[in-house]
Structure formats: C-alpha cells, structure tokens
Amino acid sequence: MGRIRGAALSRCAAMALAIGSGAMTLAPLVHAAEPGVVTGPGNDGPIKRGNAPGYDFQDQYIGVPARKVADNMEPVIEHPDQQNEVEAKLAALEKKTGKKPNVLVFLMDDVGYMDFGFNGGGAAVGAPTPDVDRVADQSLILSSAYSQPSCSPTRATILTGQLPVHHGILRPPMYGEPGGLNGKSTIASMLSKQGYVTQAIGKWHVGENTGSQPQNVGFDDFRGFLSVSDMYTEWRDSDINPEIALSPTRTKMIENAPFDKYDVHASKGGPIEKVGLITVDYMKDLDQRWADYGVNFLKKQQGNKKPFFLYYNTRGCHFDNYPNAHYLGRSPARTNYTDCIVEMNDIFARLYKTLQETGELDNTMIIFTSDNGPEQEIEPHARTPFRGGKGSTWEGGVRAPFFVYWKDMIKPRRSDGLFDFADILPTALDLAGVRGAAIGAQMDKGQYLDGIDQTSFLLADQGASNRRSIIYYWTNRLAAIRMDEWKLALLAQEPAAHTMNGNHGGFTGSVTNTNAGALFNLYSDPQEQNSLTIRHIPVAIGISRELARYRAVLKKYPPDEQINFFGN
C-alpha cells in the first residue's frame, strides 16, 4: 500500500499537487536527495515528494481530483506539459503535410490479449505474427486498454464515445432483431463535418435497420456485412448445426428470417447493394475480399487533400473460421483459429504496406485492437492471461490487445495507463482540430460523452493517461470500477454455475452480486482470485467516491436501452 499513498503524479509534470477549488493546481516538486531516485520531468521512475515515506508513480490517480471539461463530458486528469509537447508536434506535422492526420482503426473480432507475439503469444502458441509484432515494437503498447464484454457494445462504444449504458446496445443483436444506433451521431459523422473522408469496411453489427446502417450514420462508403460471422454460416453447416442444415423446413425458417444474408456495399445516404451471398465457401475468402477493398481505398487517398478515417473491421477470428486453401494449415498449431490469426497478420501487413507505398504512413495514426476477450464457449479460441472471457467483466473479457502506431510521432514504449475504447472518438476529434469542451458540443442533445481525449497520452514521448478510472458494465448493470491497480467488482460472472461439463465462458452460467464488493489488486492478483476488501478498506473508500461520482452522472444522463438480454 505504501506506493499508492498520496497523490499520483505525471512523470511529465514531475510536480507536487496542491488541491484547490476542486481542480488540480501544480507546484514545483522538491528533487529527492537519494541517488537513483527519479523525480524530474520526462521520467517514468518513482517520484519522491519531500520527506514523505514511499513514492508516487505515473498513472496512479487515487486521491487526485480530475477537472470537469463540460457538463456532458467525463472529467480528465490534465498534464499541461505533455499537452504543449503534443500540440507542437501536431502543428509541425500539419505544416509539413498541409492537412489533418488520417486515422485507421484496425479492429478484429474475438481475438485475445495473448494471441500476438508482442503480448507473449504469436510463435509461442503456434501462430506467428511477425508483421504485427514488428509494427508493435515501433508503437505505444497499452496493457490496460478496455473494450466492452462483447462485440456490439464495444463497436457502438467506439462509434459513439459512450459506454453501453448510454448508447443502449447492451449485447449483440442477432438474426434481424430490431434496435441499434438509430441515427446517433458517430465518430464518422463528426469527422465528416471536419472534412474527413470516412470509410467503413467489414463487420458492422450495431443494427441492421436502415437508420443504424453505416451509410446513414456518417460513413461515405461501406463494404462488409451487417451482422456477425457465425450468423451467415452456422445454420448452413451440417457439422455445426445439423438440426437446421439437414432439415429443409428449419433451413427455410432461417432463410425467411428478417436478416441480411449478403456481403454488401452502400454509399452515403443510399440503399444497401448486394455484392455476394455469404455461404460457407464465400466466407473462406471474405477477409481477403475486404482487404482488397481496403487496399483500393487507401490507394485512392494518395494525394488527396482531405484526411481520411478508415474503420476497418475483420471477419476473423470470430467462430466459425473457414481458412481458404492458402491459409488452411498455415499456422504451426494447425487449428482453424491459429490459421486465422496468421491471416490477420497478413491483412494488417497489406494495409500497412499500402500506406507506405502511397506516402500516407507518416500522417496516419493506426490503432490495432480487438473487440473483446476470447469467446471461450467454442473451441479453438483466443488466449488471455487474465480470468474470464467474452461476455464477462473479469479482466479476460474486457482487456484487449492494443497498440497505437504513428511513424515518428509516437515513441516506442509500453504503458499501463488506463484507456477505454470510448476514448477513440474524442482523441480522433482532437486530431481533427476539435478540442476541450468543443468535443462535448459535437454530441447529440442530452447525450453524455464517456470517452476522454487521450491525444497527449498517446503522442507525448513519456505521456501519462488522462483517464482516472475505468467503469465496467455488464449489459445495463454497473459491474466494476478500476482505479490505478485496484478493481472493485460489484458483479461476478460464474460460468460453471449451472453446468459442470463443457466449455464455460462469459455467456454461460450466472451473474451474481458481490455483497460489499470484491476488491482486487490487479498487479499482485491479475487472475482476480483473492478479494482484499476488508483488509484494504482505505483504498476502497477512494474508489467508492469515484463510483458515487459516476452514479450521479447517470441521474443527470439516464441509461438508454436499445438491445438487451431477455429478463434484464
């Protein structure tokens, strides 16, 4: 506990905190006399504050208040020095390129924290990812980047900058169910207003209804499918769903179900156009078809005076994976999942190479990640070193592989600073020139922005996170909160609660309350096995205050519900 006493401090500021008027005021820090103790600006070691025992560390904010930017925005931990550093960087780049930066989000499906070499997987688990790892080594790798427990809530969070409790997509819609974005303002519509070309490719899965389709929520162009991989093939495959595939009557029932069964295309404001019926054979080459489209899009941007936003979503590696002839058995592990991981490496490499060839790499921020943790009910599946998987708010369900690359703009390093996928939207808007309270003004009337502008965290050479906490949601229920290395869980998913056999994952079993809350130290107990609530009540008090703050937000900006589980 000694190392988290007192206020945490940015290594970039390297100053003591004096609290006044509800905001942070900075006062000069007295340098420590002890040899080897790091206290100055730009250092990431322990920070000594006067004669007090112990040290503070960057990105630890229990006891440090955040500043309210606007009524409809999450408060932030500000670091003026790193903000100044980054603004100078961006101004110099814009002077060189003559335009705002491009943003590319590369989002995979059901891919785990430990599937790639940069996080301990890759060749070690029979799925080499040399190209991804090479870029990761030149990037900022985040070890505490948080998705939502499943794909659609995560995707809606990226697109809206909101947590599920505010955007209302609380679980994946299936087989044509109603509900979705329904015309909400998105990262695409906001960037369009700033002069960006906006392109979506691949999996959508945030509503099939007309008002929720990508071409109607801000994207200039879309190529992909509207739902999720298994929905197109599982009922066609007699090895997976023989009860449907081998029954003409039941097959007809699914064929008549109100969901789109095609790989599609759409232009802004236009209708959905069918490209190809998605069968098992068509699925084998689908990621390559989309990669071709992505490469062509990037080539068209060469020399464009407008910046672009490319929201690139792979089909892989959500079940069921059907490797084509080139990728079948191409991984040393020779499973359809690891073969898919090898293909994801190659697709990312194709996009990266195209950025190089078109001269756009220097002006493009690339975010590489996945939409949630491993889907553990169906093997073979992804890997995580943490407890739990997709469908749960255990760390394994929501801690995603994540790095941010930007040639000559981001210093290669690793950080455990907190980052929520909701932060992508305000960060992209900052790059487009919209900052501070002006970001919140882009939201629809009465809408709350849960994301935080993390531009200075990502781009400063020794950047500290601007985010004080992570709020975890399981559907419409506030499930946990993390501050620093501490996590207070209010809900627990028990996948083996009802069934003793089989593959147990986040969607299996029961969700229960944790009485007074289960407190975990994620540094000493990343598997969340031992609750320390009673022994460490003082730190729980600090976390509970942050929890009370967010509950007050919910009173002013109440929950929305578009799609939820039955009975919730």
Coordinates of C-alpha atoms in Angstrom, one line a residue:
M1 CA 0.0 0.0 0.0
G2 CA 3.0 2.3 0.6
R3 CA 3.5 3.1 -3.1
I4 CA -0.1 4.3 -3.7
R5 CA -0.3 6.7 -0.7
G6 CA -0.9 10.3 -1.5
A7 CA -1.5 11.8 -4.9
A8 CA -0.2 10.1 -8.0
L9 CA 1.8 12.3 -10.4
S10 CA 2.6 12.7 -14.0
R11 CA 6.3 12.0 -14.8
C12 CA 6.0 14.7 -17.4
A13 CA 4.9 17.3 -14.9
A14 CA 7.1 16.0 -12.1
M15 CA 5.4 18.4 -9.8
A16 CA 3.6 18.2 -6.5
L17 CA -0.1 18.6 -6.4
A18 CA -1.9 21.2 -4.4
I19 CA -5.6 20.9 -4.4
G20 CA -7.7 24.0 -4.6
S21 CA -11.2 24.9 -5.8
G22 CA -11.9 21.4 -6.9
A23 CA -9.2 21.4 -9.6
M24 CA -5.5 20.5 -9.7
T25 CA -3.0 23.2 -9.1
L26 CA 0.6 22.5 -9.8
A27 CA 3.5 23.5 -7.5
P28 CA 7.2 22.7 -8.1
L29 CA 8.5 19.4 -6.8
V30 CA 11.5 19.3 -4.5
H31 CA 14.0 16.9 -6.0
A32 CA 14.9 13.9 -3.9
A33 CA 18.4 13.7 -2.5
E34 CA 18.7 9.9 -2.7
P35 CA 20.9 8.6 -5.5
G36 CA 19.0 6.9 -8.3
V37 CA 15.6 8.4 -7.4
V38 CA 13.9 9.8 -10.5
T39 CA 11.9 13.0 -9.9
G40 CA 12.4 15.3 -12.9
P41 CA 10.2 15.9 -16.0
G42 CA 10.1 13.2 -18.6
N43 CA 11.0 10.3 -16.3
D44 CA 8.9 7.2 -15.5
G45 CA 10.6 6.0 -12.3
P46 CA 9.4 6.5 -8.8
I47 CA 8.7 10.1 -7.8
K48 CA 9.8 11.3 -4.3
R49 CA 7.8 14.0 -2.7
G50 CA 9.6 15.8 0.1
N51 CA 10.3 13.7 3.2
A52 CA 7.1 11.7 3.0
P53 CA 7.7 7.9 3.0
G54 CA 7.4 6.0 -0.2
Y55 CA 7.0 7.1 -3.8
D56 CA 4.3 8.1 -6.3
F57 CA 4.1 6.7 -9.8
Q58 CA 2.7 7.9 -13.1
D59 CA -0.8 7.0 -14.0
Q60 CA -1.9 6.4 -10.4
Y61 CA -4.7 8.8 -9.5
I62 CA -6.5 7.7 -6.4
G63 CA -6.6 10.8 -4.3
V64 CA -6.1 13.1 -7.3
P65 CA -9.1 15.0 -8.5
A66 CA -9.9 15.4 -12.2
R67 CA -11.1 18.6 -14.0
K68 CA -14.6 18.8 -15.4
V69 CA -14.3 20.0 -19.0
A70 CA -18.0 20.2 -19.8
D71 CA -21.2 19.1 -18.1
N72 CA -21.7 16.3 -20.6
M73 CA -18.1 15.0 -20.6
E74 CA -16.1 12.8 -18.2
P75 CA -13.6 14.8 -16.1
V76 CA -9.9 14.5 -17.0
I77 CA -6.5 14.4 -15.4
E78 CA -4.6 17.1 -17.2
H79 CA -0.9 17.2 -18.0
P80 CA -0.2 20.7 -19.4
D81 CA 3.4 20.0 -20.3
Q82 CA 2.6 16.9 -22.4
Q83 CA -0.3 18.7 -24.0
N84 CA 2.1 21.5 -25.1
E85 CA 4.6 19.0 -26.4
V86 CA 1.9 17.2 -28.5
E87 CA 0.3 20.4 -29.8
A88 CA 3.8 21.4 -31.1
K89 CA 4.3 18.0 -32.7
L90 CA 0.9 18.2 -34.5
A91 CA 1.4 21.7 -35.7
A92 CA 4.7 20.8 -37.2
L93 CA 3.3 17.8 -38.9
E94 CA 0.3 19.8 -40.4
K95 CA 2.7 22.4 -41.7
K96 CA 4.6 19.6 -43.4
T97 CA 1.6 17.7 -44.8
G98 CA -0.9 20.5 -45.3
K99 CA -3.8 18.6 -43.8
K100 CA -5.0 17.0 -40.6
P101 CA -3.9 13.4 -39.7
N102 CA -5.5 10.3 -41.0
V103 CA -6.9 7.8 -38.5
L104 CA -7.1 4.0 -39.1
V105 CA -8.8 1.7 -36.6
F106 CA -8.0 -2.0 -37.3
L107 CA -10.5 -3.9 -35.2
M108 CA -10.5 -7.7 -35.1
D109 CA -13.2 -10.0 -33.7
D110 CA -12.9 -12.2 -30.6
V111 CA -9.1 -12.0 -30.8
G112 CA -7.4 -12.3 -27.4
Y113 CA -4.8 -10.3 -25.4
M114 CA -2.2 -13.0 -25.7
D115 CA -2.7 -14.1 -29.4
F116 CA 0.1 -11.9 -30.7
G117 CA 3.9 -12.1 -30.2
F118 CA 4.0 -8.6 -28.7
N119 CA 1.9 -9.8 -25.8
G120 CA 3.5 -13.3 -25.3
G121 CA 1.6 -15.3 -28.0
G122 CA 2.5 -15.5 -31.6
A123 CA 5.1 -18.2 -32.4
A124 CA 4.9 -19.3 -28.7
V125 CA 1.4 -20.6 -29.3
G126 CA 1.8 -21.8 -32.9
A127 CA 0.6 -18.7 -34.6
P128 CA 3.5 -16.5 -35.7
T129 CA 2.6 -12.8 -36.2
P130 CA 5.9 -11.2 -37.4
D131 CA 4.4 -8.2 -39.2
V132 CA 2.1 -7.2 -36.5
D133 CA 4.9 -7.7 -33.9
R134 CA 7.3 -5.6 -36.0
V135 CA 4.9 -2.7 -36.0
A136 CA 4.0 -3.1 -32.4
D137 CA 7.7 -2.8 -31.5
Q138 CA 7.6 0.7 -33.0
S139 CA 4.4 1.6 -31.2
L140 CA 2.9 2.5 -27.9
I141 CA 1.6 -0.8 -26.5
L142 CA -1.1 -0.4 -23.9
S143 CA -1.5 -3.2 -21.3
S144 CA -4.7 -1.7 -19.8
A145 CA -6.9 -0.9 -22.8
Y146 CA -10.5 -1.8 -22.2
S147 CA -13.3 -2.9 -24.5
Q148 CA -16.8 -3.9 -23.5
P149 CA -17.6 -7.6 -22.7
S150 CA -18.9 -8.4 -26.3
C151 CA -18.7 -7.2 -29.8
S152 CA -21.7 -4.9 -30.5
P153 CA -21.4 -2.9 -27.2
T154 CA -17.7 -2.4 -28.0
R155 CA -18.3 -1.3 -31.6
A156 CA -21.0 1.1 -30.5
T157 CA -18.7 2.5 -27.9
I158 CA -16.0 3.2 -30.5
L159 CA -18.5 4.8 -32.8
T160 CA -20.3 7.0 -30.2
G161 CA -17.8 7.6 -27.5
Q162 CA -20.3 6.3 -25.0
L163 CA -20.5 3.3 -22.6
P164 CA -23.3 0.8 -23.3
V165 CA -25.4 2.3 -20.5
H166 CA -25.6 5.5 -22.7
H167 CA -25.6 4.2 -26.2
G168 CA -28.1 1.4 -25.3
I169 CA -26.6 -1.6 -27.3
L170 CA -26.2 -3.9 -24.3
R171 CA -25.5 -7.1 -26.2
P172 CA -25.1 -8.3 -29.8
P173 CA -28.3 -8.2 -31.9
M174 CA -28.9 -11.5 -33.7
Y175 CA -30.9 -12.7 -36.7
G176 CA -32.5 -9.3 -37.6
E177 CA -33.5 -8.2 -34.2
P178 CA -34.6 -4.5 -34.1
G179 CA -32.5 -1.8 -32.5
G180 CA -29.1 -0.2 -33.0
L181 CA -27.5 3.2 -33.4
N182 CA -30.7 4.6 -34.9
G183 CA -29.2 7.8 -36.3
K184 CA -27.0 8.7 -33.4
S185 CA -24.1 11.0 -34.1
T186 CA -20.9 8.9 -34.5
I187 CA -17.2 9.4 -34.9
A188 CA -17.8 9.2 -38.7
S189 CA -20.4 11.9 -38.8
M190 CA -18.3 14.2 -36.6
L191 CA -15.2 13.7 -38.6
S192 CA -17.2 14.3 -41.8
K193 CA -18.0 17.7 -40.5
Q194 CA -14.3 18.3 -40.1
G195 CA -13.7 17.5 -43.8
Y196 CA -12.7 13.8 -43.5
V197 CA -13.3 11.1 -46.0
T198 CA -15.0 8.3 -43.9
Q199 CA -14.8 4.6 -44.9
A200 CA -16.1 1.6 -43.1
I201 CA -15.1 -1.9 -44.1
G202 CA -16.0 -5.3 -42.7
K203 CA -18.2 -6.4 -39.8
W204 CA -20.8 -3.8 -38.7
H205 CA -23.1 -5.4 -36.1
V206 CA -24.6 -2.3 -34.5
G207 CA -28.0 -2.6 -36.1
E208 CA -29.4 -3.7 -39.5
N209 CA -32.3 -1.3 -39.6
T210 CA -32.0 1.5 -42.1
G211 CA -31.3 4.2 -39.5
S212 CA -28.4 2.2 -38.0
Q213 CA -26.6 1.3 -41.2
P214 CA -23.2 2.8 -41.7
Q215 CA -24.1 4.9 -44.7
N216 CA -26.7 6.6 -42.6
V217 CA -24.6 7.3 -39.5
G218 CA -21.8 9.3 -41.2
F219 CA -19.8 7.0 -43.4
D220 CA -19.2 8.0 -47.0
D221 CA -18.9 4.4 -48.1
F222 CA -19.3 0.9 -46.6
R223 CA -18.3 -2.6 -47.8
G224 CA -18.9 -5.5 -45.5
F225 CA -21.7 -7.4 -43.7
L226 CA -24.2 -6.0 -41.3
S227 CA -24.1 -8.7 -38.6
V228 CA -21.7 -11.3 -37.3
S229 CA -19.8 -14.2 -38.9
D230 CA -21.5 -17.2 -37.5
M231 CA -24.9 -15.9 -38.3
Y232 CA -24.3 -16.4 -42.0
T233 CA -22.9 -19.9 -41.9
E234 CA -23.7 -21.9 -38.8
W235 CA -27.1 -22.9 -40.0
R236 CA -25.8 -23.9 -43.4
D237 CA -23.0 -26.2 -41.9
S238 CA -24.2 -29.8 -41.2
D239 CA -21.1 -30.3 -39.0
I240 CA -22.1 -27.4 -36.7
N241 CA -25.9 -27.1 -36.8
P242 CA -27.2 -30.4 -38.3
E243 CA -30.5 -29.8 -36.7
I244 CA -31.0 -26.9 -39.1
A245 CA -28.8 -27.7 -42.1
L246 CA -30.2 -31.2 -42.5
S247 CA -33.9 -30.2 -42.1
P248 CA -35.4 -28.5 -45.2
T249 CA -38.2 -27.0 -43.1
R250 CA -35.9 -25.5 -40.5
T251 CA -33.5 -24.3 -43.1
K252 CA -36.4 -22.4 -44.8
M253 CA -37.3 -20.9 -41.5
I254 CA -33.8 -19.3 -41.2
E255 CA -33.8 -18.3 -44.9
N256 CA -37.0 -16.4 -44.2
A257 CA -35.7 -14.8 -41.0
P258 CA -35.5 -11.0 -41.4
F259 CA -31.8 -10.5 -41.5
D260 CA -29.5 -9.6 -44.4
K261 CA -27.5 -12.6 -45.7
Y262 CA -25.1 -10.9 -48.1
D263 CA -21.8 -9.2 -48.3
V264 CA -23.0 -5.7 -49.1
H265 CA -22.0 -2.2 -50.3
A266 CA -23.5 1.2 -49.6
S267 CA -22.7 4.8 -50.3
K268 CA -23.7 7.7 -48.0
G269 CA -27.5 8.1 -47.8
G270 CA -28.1 5.3 -50.3
P271 CA -29.6 1.8 -50.2
I272 CA -27.8 -1.4 -49.4
E273 CA -26.5 -3.2 -52.5
K274 CA -25.9 -6.9 -52.6
V275 CA -22.3 -8.0 -53.5
G276 CA -22.5 -11.7 -52.8
L277 CA -24.5 -14.3 -50.9
I278 CA -22.4 -15.4 -47.9
T279 CA -22.2 -19.2 -48.0
V280 CA -19.5 -21.4 -46.3
D281 CA -17.4 -21.3 -49.5
Y282 CA -17.8 -17.5 -49.9
M283 CA -16.8 -17.0 -46.2
K284 CA -13.4 -18.6 -46.8
D285 CA -12.2 -15.7 -48.9
L286 CA -14.3 -12.9 -47.3
D287 CA -11.5 -11.3 -45.3
Q288 CA -9.3 -11.2 -48.5
R289 CA -12.2 -9.6 -50.4
W290 CA -12.4 -6.9 -47.8
A291 CA -8.7 -6.5 -47.7
D292 CA -8.7 -5.9 -51.5
Y293 CA -11.3 -3.2 -50.9
G294 CA -9.3 -1.6 -48.1
V295 CA -6.1 -1.5 -50.2
N296 CA -8.0 0.1 -53.1
F297 CA -9.5 2.7 -50.7
L298 CA -6.0 3.6 -49.4
K299 CA -4.6 3.9 -53.0
K300 CA -7.4 6.3 -53.9
Q301 CA -6.4 8.5 -51.0
Q302 CA -2.9 9.1 -52.3
G303 CA -2.5 12.8 -52.9
N304 CA -6.0 13.6 -51.5
K305 CA -6.1 17.0 -49.8
K306 CA -8.6 15.6 -47.4
P307 CA -7.6 13.3 -44.5
F308 CA -9.4 10.0 -44.1
F309 CA -10.9 7.9 -41.3
L310 CA -10.8 4.2 -42.1
Y311 CA -12.8 2.0 -39.7
Y312 CA -11.5 -1.4 -40.7
N313 CA -13.2 -4.5 -39.1
T314 CA -12.1 -8.0 -39.9
R315 CA -14.3 -11.0 -40.0
G316 CA -11.6 -13.0 -38.3
C317 CA -11.3 -14.6 -35.9
H318 CA -14.9 -15.0 -34.7
F319 CA -16.2 -18.5 -34.9
D320 CA -16.6 -20.2 -37.3
N321 CA -13.3 -19.9 -39.1
Y322 CA -13.0 -21.4 -42.6
P323 CA -9.4 -20.9 -43.8
N324 CA -9.1 -20.9 -47.6
A325 CA -6.7 -23.2 -49.4
H326 CA -3.8 -20.8 -48.9
Y327 CA -4.3 -20.5 -45.1
L328 CA -5.5 -24.0 -44.2
G329 CA -2.8 -25.4 -42.0
R330 CA -0.6 -22.4 -42.5
S331 CA 0.0 -21.9 -38.7
P332 CA 2.3 -24.4 -36.9
A333 CA -0.6 -25.1 -34.5
R334 CA -2.8 -26.0 -37.5
T335 CA -6.2 -25.1 -35.9
N336 CA -8.7 -23.0 -37.9
Y337 CA -8.3 -20.3 -35.2
T338 CA -4.5 -20.0 -35.4
D339 CA -4.7 -20.2 -39.2
C340 CA -7.0 -17.2 -39.0
I341 CA -4.5 -15.3 -36.7
V342 CA -1.8 -15.8 -39.4
E343 CA -4.2 -14.4 -42.0
M344 CA -5.0 -11.4 -39.8
N345 CA -1.2 -10.7 -39.6
D346 CA -1.0 -10.7 -43.4
I347 CA -4.0 -8.5 -43.9
F348 CA -2.7 -5.9 -41.4
A349 CA 0.6 -6.1 -43.3
R350 CA -1.1 -5.4 -46.6
L351 CA -2.8 -2.2 -45.3
Y352 CA 0.4 -1.0 -43.7
K353 CA 2.4 -1.6 -46.8
T354 CA -0.1 0.3 -48.9
L355 CA 0.2 3.3 -46.5
Q356 CA 3.9 3.2 -47.1
E357 CA 3.5 3.0 -50.9
T358 CA 1.0 5.9 -51.0
G359 CA 3.1 8.1 -48.8
E360 CA 0.4 8.4 -46.2
L361 CA 2.1 6.4 -43.4
D362 CA 3.8 9.4 -41.8
N363 CA 0.4 11.2 -41.5
T364 CA -1.6 8.2 -40.2
M365 CA -2.3 7.1 -36.6
I366 CA -3.0 3.4 -36.6
I367 CA -5.0 1.8 -33.7
F368 CA -4.7 -2.0 -33.6
T369 CA -7.0 -4.0 -31.3
S370 CA -9.8 -6.5 -30.9
D371 CA -13.4 -6.0 -29.8
N372 CA -13.4 -8.1 -26.6
G373 CA -11.7 -11.1 -24.9
P374 CA -11.7 -14.7 -26.0
E375 CA -15.0 -16.4 -26.9
Q376 CA -14.5 -19.4 -24.6
E377 CA -17.7 -21.4 -25.2
I378 CA -16.4 -22.7 -28.6
E379 CA -13.0 -24.2 -29.4
P380 CA -10.5 -23.4 -30.7
H381 CA -10.4 -19.9 -29.4
A382 CA -8.3 -17.0 -28.4
R383 CA -6.0 -16.7 -25.4
T384 CA -5.7 -14.3 -22.4
P385 CA -3.6 -14.4 -19.2
F386 CA -6.5 -13.0 -17.3
R387 CA -9.6 -14.5 -15.7
G388 CA -12.7 -14.9 -17.8
G389 CA -13.5 -14.2 -21.4
K390 CA -16.0 -12.6 -23.7
G391 CA -19.3 -11.9 -22.1
S392 CA -17.8 -11.2 -18.7
T393 CA -16.3 -8.2 -16.9
W394 CA -13.5 -10.2 -15.5
E395 CA -10.3 -8.8 -17.0
G396 CA -10.1 -11.6 -19.6
G397 CA -13.4 -10.4 -21.0
V398 CA -12.5 -6.8 -21.5
R399 CA -8.7 -6.3 -21.6
A400 CA -7.8 -6.3 -25.2
P401 CA -4.6 -6.4 -27.2
F402 CA -3.9 -2.8 -28.1
F403 CA -1.2 -0.7 -29.7
V404 CA -1.0 2.7 -31.4
Y405 CA 1.4 3.3 -34.2
W406 CA 2.4 6.6 -35.8
K407 CA 5.7 6.9 -37.6
D408 CA 8.0 9.5 -36.0
M409 CA 5.1 10.8 -33.9
I410 CA 4.8 8.0 -31.2
K411 CA 7.8 6.9 -29.3
P412 CA 8.0 3.1 -28.9
R413 CA 7.2 2.2 -25.4
R414 CA 4.8 0.3 -23.1
S415 CA 2.3 1.9 -20.7
D416 CA -0.2 0.6 -18.2
G417 CA -2.1 3.9 -18.2
L418 CA -5.8 3.4 -18.4
F419 CA -7.5 3.7 -21.8
D420 CA -11.2 3.0 -22.7
F421 CA -12.3 2.3 -26.2
A422 CA -14.7 5.3 -25.7
D423 CA -11.6 7.4 -25.8
I424 CA -11.0 6.8 -29.5
L425 CA -13.7 9.2 -30.6
P426 CA -12.6 12.3 -28.6
T427 CA -9.0 11.5 -29.5
A428 CA -9.8 11.4 -33.2
L429 CA -11.7 14.7 -32.9
D430 CA -8.7 16.3 -31.2
L431 CA -6.5 15.3 -34.2
A432 CA -9.1 16.8 -36.4
G433 CA -8.8 20.1 -34.5
V434 CA -11.7 19.9 -32.1
R435 CA -10.6 20.1 -28.5
G436 CA -11.8 20.6 -25.0
A437 CA -15.5 21.4 -24.4
A438 CA -16.0 21.7 -28.2
I439 CA -15.8 17.9 -28.3
G440 CA -18.7 17.5 -26.0
A441 CA -20.6 20.0 -28.1
Q442 CA -20.5 17.6 -31.0
M443 CA -22.7 15.1 -29.1
D444 CA -26.4 15.0 -29.7
K445 CA -28.6 17.0 -27.3
G446 CA -28.8 15.4 -23.9
Q447 CA -26.1 12.8 -24.7
Y448 CA -23.1 12.1 -22.4
L449 CA -19.6 11.6 -23.7
D450 CA -17.9 8.8 -21.7
G451 CA -14.7 9.0 -23.7
I452 CA -11.7 11.1 -22.8
D453 CA -9.3 12.9 -25.2
Q454 CA -6.1 10.8 -24.9
T455 CA -4.1 12.6 -27.6
S456 CA -1.4 13.8 -25.2
F457 CA -1.1 10.4 -23.6
L458 CA -0.6 8.7 -26.9
L459 CA 1.7 11.2 -28.5
A460 CA 3.9 12.6 -25.8
D461 CA 7.2 10.8 -25.5
Q462 CA 6.5 9.9 -21.9
G463 CA 2.8 10.5 -21.9
A464 CA 0.6 9.8 -18.9
S465 CA -3.0 8.8 -19.2
N466 CA -5.7 11.5 -18.9
R467 CA -8.2 8.9 -17.6
R468 CA -8.8 8.5 -13.9
S469 CA -10.9 5.3 -13.9
I470 CA -12.5 2.5 -15.9
I471 CA -16.2 1.9 -15.5
Y472 CA -17.2 -1.7 -16.3
Y473 CA -20.7 -2.5 -17.5
W474 CA -22.4 -5.9 -17.9
T475 CA -25.4 -5.1 -20.1
N476 CA -27.3 -2.4 -18.1
R477 CA -25.6 -3.2 -14.7
L478 CA -22.7 -1.3 -13.4
A479 CA -20.3 -4.2 -12.8
A480 CA -17.0 -2.9 -11.6
I481 CA -14.6 0.1 -11.4
R482 CA -10.9 0.3 -11.7
M483 CA -8.6 3.0 -10.4
D484 CA -4.8 2.5 -10.6
E485 CA -4.0 -1.1 -9.9
W486 CA -7.2 -1.6 -7.9
K487 CA -10.5 -3.0 -9.1
L488 CA -13.7 -3.1 -7.1
A489 CA -16.1 -5.7 -8.6
L490 CA -19.8 -5.3 -7.8
L491 CA -20.9 -8.3 -10.0
A492 CA -19.3 -11.6 -10.7
Q493 CA -19.9 -13.9 -13.6
E494 CA -19.8 -17.6 -12.7
P495 CA -19.7 -19.6 -16.0
A496 CA -19.8 -23.0 -14.3
A497 CA -22.8 -22.2 -12.0
H498 CA -25.3 -24.5 -13.8
T499 CA -23.2 -26.9 -16.0
M500 CA -20.3 -29.0 -14.8
N501 CA -19.1 -30.0 -18.2
G502 CA -18.4 -28.3 -21.5
N503 CA -16.7 -25.1 -22.4
H504 CA -17.5 -22.4 -19.9
G505 CA -17.3 -18.8 -21.0
G506 CA -18.7 -15.4 -20.2
F507 CA -22.2 -16.0 -21.7
T508 CA -22.6 -19.3 -19.7
G509 CA -23.8 -19.5 -16.1
S510 CA -25.0 -16.9 -13.8
V511 CA -24.3 -13.3 -12.8
T512 CA -24.3 -12.6 -9.0
N513 CA -23.8 -9.6 -6.7
T514 CA -20.6 -9.5 -4.6
N515 CA -22.2 -8.2 -1.4
A516 CA -19.9 -5.3 -0.3
G517 CA -17.9 -5.6 -3.4
A518 CA -14.8 -7.7 -4.2
L519 CA -11.6 -5.7 -4.2
F520 CA -8.7 -7.0 -6.3
N521 CA -5.1 -5.8 -6.7
L522 CA -4.6 -6.4 -10.4
Y523 CA -0.8 -6.2 -10.1
S524 CA -0.4 -8.9 -7.5
D525 CA -3.6 -10.8 -8.5
P526 CA -4.3 -10.4 -12.2
Q527 CA -6.4 -13.5 -12.1
E528 CA -8.8 -11.9 -9.6
Q529 CA -8.8 -14.8 -7.2
N530 CA -8.4 -13.1 -3.8
S531 CA -10.7 -10.3 -2.6
L532 CA -9.0 -7.8 -0.3
T533 CA -11.9 -5.6 0.6
I534 CA -11.8 -6.0 4.3
R535 CA -8.0 -5.6 4.6
H536 CA -7.8 -2.6 2.3
I537 CA -10.9 -0.5 3.2
P538 CA -8.9 2.8 2.9
V539 CA -8.2 2.4 -0.8
A540 CA -11.8 1.1 -1.3
I541 CA -13.0 4.4 0.1
G542 CA -11.2 6.3 -2.6
I543 CA -12.6 4.1 -5.3
S544 CA -16.2 4.3 -3.9
R545 CA -16.1 8.1 -4.2
E546 CA -15.4 7.8 -7.9
L547 CA -18.2 5.3 -8.2
A548 CA -20.6 7.7 -6.5
R549 CA -19.5 10.4 -8.9
Y550 CA -20.5 8.3 -11.9
R551 CA -23.8 7.3 -10.4
A552 CA -24.5 11.0 -10.1
V553 CA -23.8 11.2 -13.9
L554 CA -26.4 8.6 -14.5
K555 CA -29.1 10.6 -12.7
K556 CA -28.5 13.5 -15.0
Y557 CA -27.9 11.5 -18.1
P558 CA -30.0 8.4 -17.6
P559 CA -29.4 5.0 -19.2
D560 CA -30.6 4.1 -22.7
E561 CA -31.7 0.6 -23.8
Q562 CA -31.8 -0.4 -27.4
I563 CA -30.9 -4.1 -27.2
N564 CA -30.7 -6.2 -24.0
F565 CA -30.8 -9.8 -22.9
F566 CA -34.2 -11.3 -22.1
G567 CA -35.0 -10.8 -18.4
N568 CA -32.6 -7.9 -17.9

